[in-house]
Each structure stands twice: as C-alpha cells, then as structure tokens.
Amino acid sequence: IPALVAAIQPKLTKSRVQWLDLLKQTFAESVPLASSSDLQQFADLIKMARAANANGRDSESESLLRQALELQIRLLGESNSAIADTLMDLALVLSNRGRKDEAEALFSRAETIVQASAKESDRARLFAYYGFHAANHGNFDGGLSAARNAVNSWRKVLIAPKAESILMGGNSTES
C-alpha cells in the first residue's frame, strides 16, 4: 500500500497525510507502513536468530528475537497476528534456557493472539511449542498432551483442503 500511495500521490492533489487518513478510514484501523528495509531487517533478524539457536548460541538468539519482536510491534502493534510466531520463538528459547516464568508470559501473549486467528496452523504450532516447553520443565504428561493436540491440529490443516475439494465435487482419490 505505501508503494501504491507513493505512485499515485504525485498525480493527485492530496497530501501524504491525507492519503494515510483515507487508508485508515478505508480499513477502519491504522495501516502499518513498513519499508522494504524494515521487512529485510526483520527477515535478517529472524534468520540470524534461528541460526544462532541451531548452533547453541541461545543468548544471541534471544537478543535477535527480541529485536525482531520490537520491530514488529513498532510496525504492527501489540496484538497483530503476525507477532505470534516471534513471541512463540522467543518463548521457546527462554524455555530452553530454563526461564520458565518468562517463557510462560510470552506463550500467554501468543495464545491470546492465536485464539483470534482463523489459521489452524497457528494453533498447531502453539501446541507443539507448549509440548516442548512442558518437556523442558519435566512435565512429560503435559508435553505429550500438547503434542497430541498439535498433531490433531496439523491433521485439520492437511485434511481441510481435501475435504473442501470433495465437497465441491472434486475427485476423492486425488492427492
């Protein structure tokens, strides 16, 4: 949308602020305006955080995920569904480091966002991360229960498109 505004603005008489107000009215909320450098910075932070985590550099991974989360919140707000993944990643890193209470606080924030999500894959990922978190802290029954919930959610993700195809007259033997 920012590129669209930049492209049409010189041709029209409205100022940038007027266009942003029009977008806000159209979408009934603030429109996040992220530059391509913001998006690249976020992608780089996540990539580096995951690499650090995979290589056992938990402190570095935590720091990078915190930076990514701060950037997302600045651009999108506290409750935007896009930040749930970053919250879950950071929560699991903290859980892996034995910081149970901090991890649970972040999982709770992510859960609030995920509950409002229409995507079953968000719930599946949250259940899976809860399973790892429970196992990290010796709650193996809780971890197994969360893992089962994750599997059930992933099954819904995989079955839904096939069921929709069948209901719409598609061939049930197609994969």
PDB file of N, CA and C in Angstrom, residues 4 115 145:
ATOM      1  N   LEU A   4       1.794   2.006  -3.448  1.00  0.00           N
ATOM      2  CA  LEU A   4       0.633   2.495  -4.190  1.00  0.00           C
ATOM      3  C   LEU A   4       0.425   3.987  -3.919  1.00  0.00           C
ATOM      4  N   GLN A 115      -5.661 -17.439  19.533  1.00  0.00           N
ATOM      5  CA  GLN A 115      -7.082 -17.746  19.721  1.00  0.00           C
ATOM      6  C   GLN A 115      -7.965 -16.939  18.775  1.00  0.00           C
ATOM      7  N   SER A 145       0.458 -34.473  25.976  1.00  0.00           N
ATOM      8  CA  SER A 145      -0.887 -33.979  25.688  1.00  0.00           C
ATOM      9  C   SER A 145      -0.841 -32.836  24.667  1.00  0.00           C
TER      10      SER A 145
END
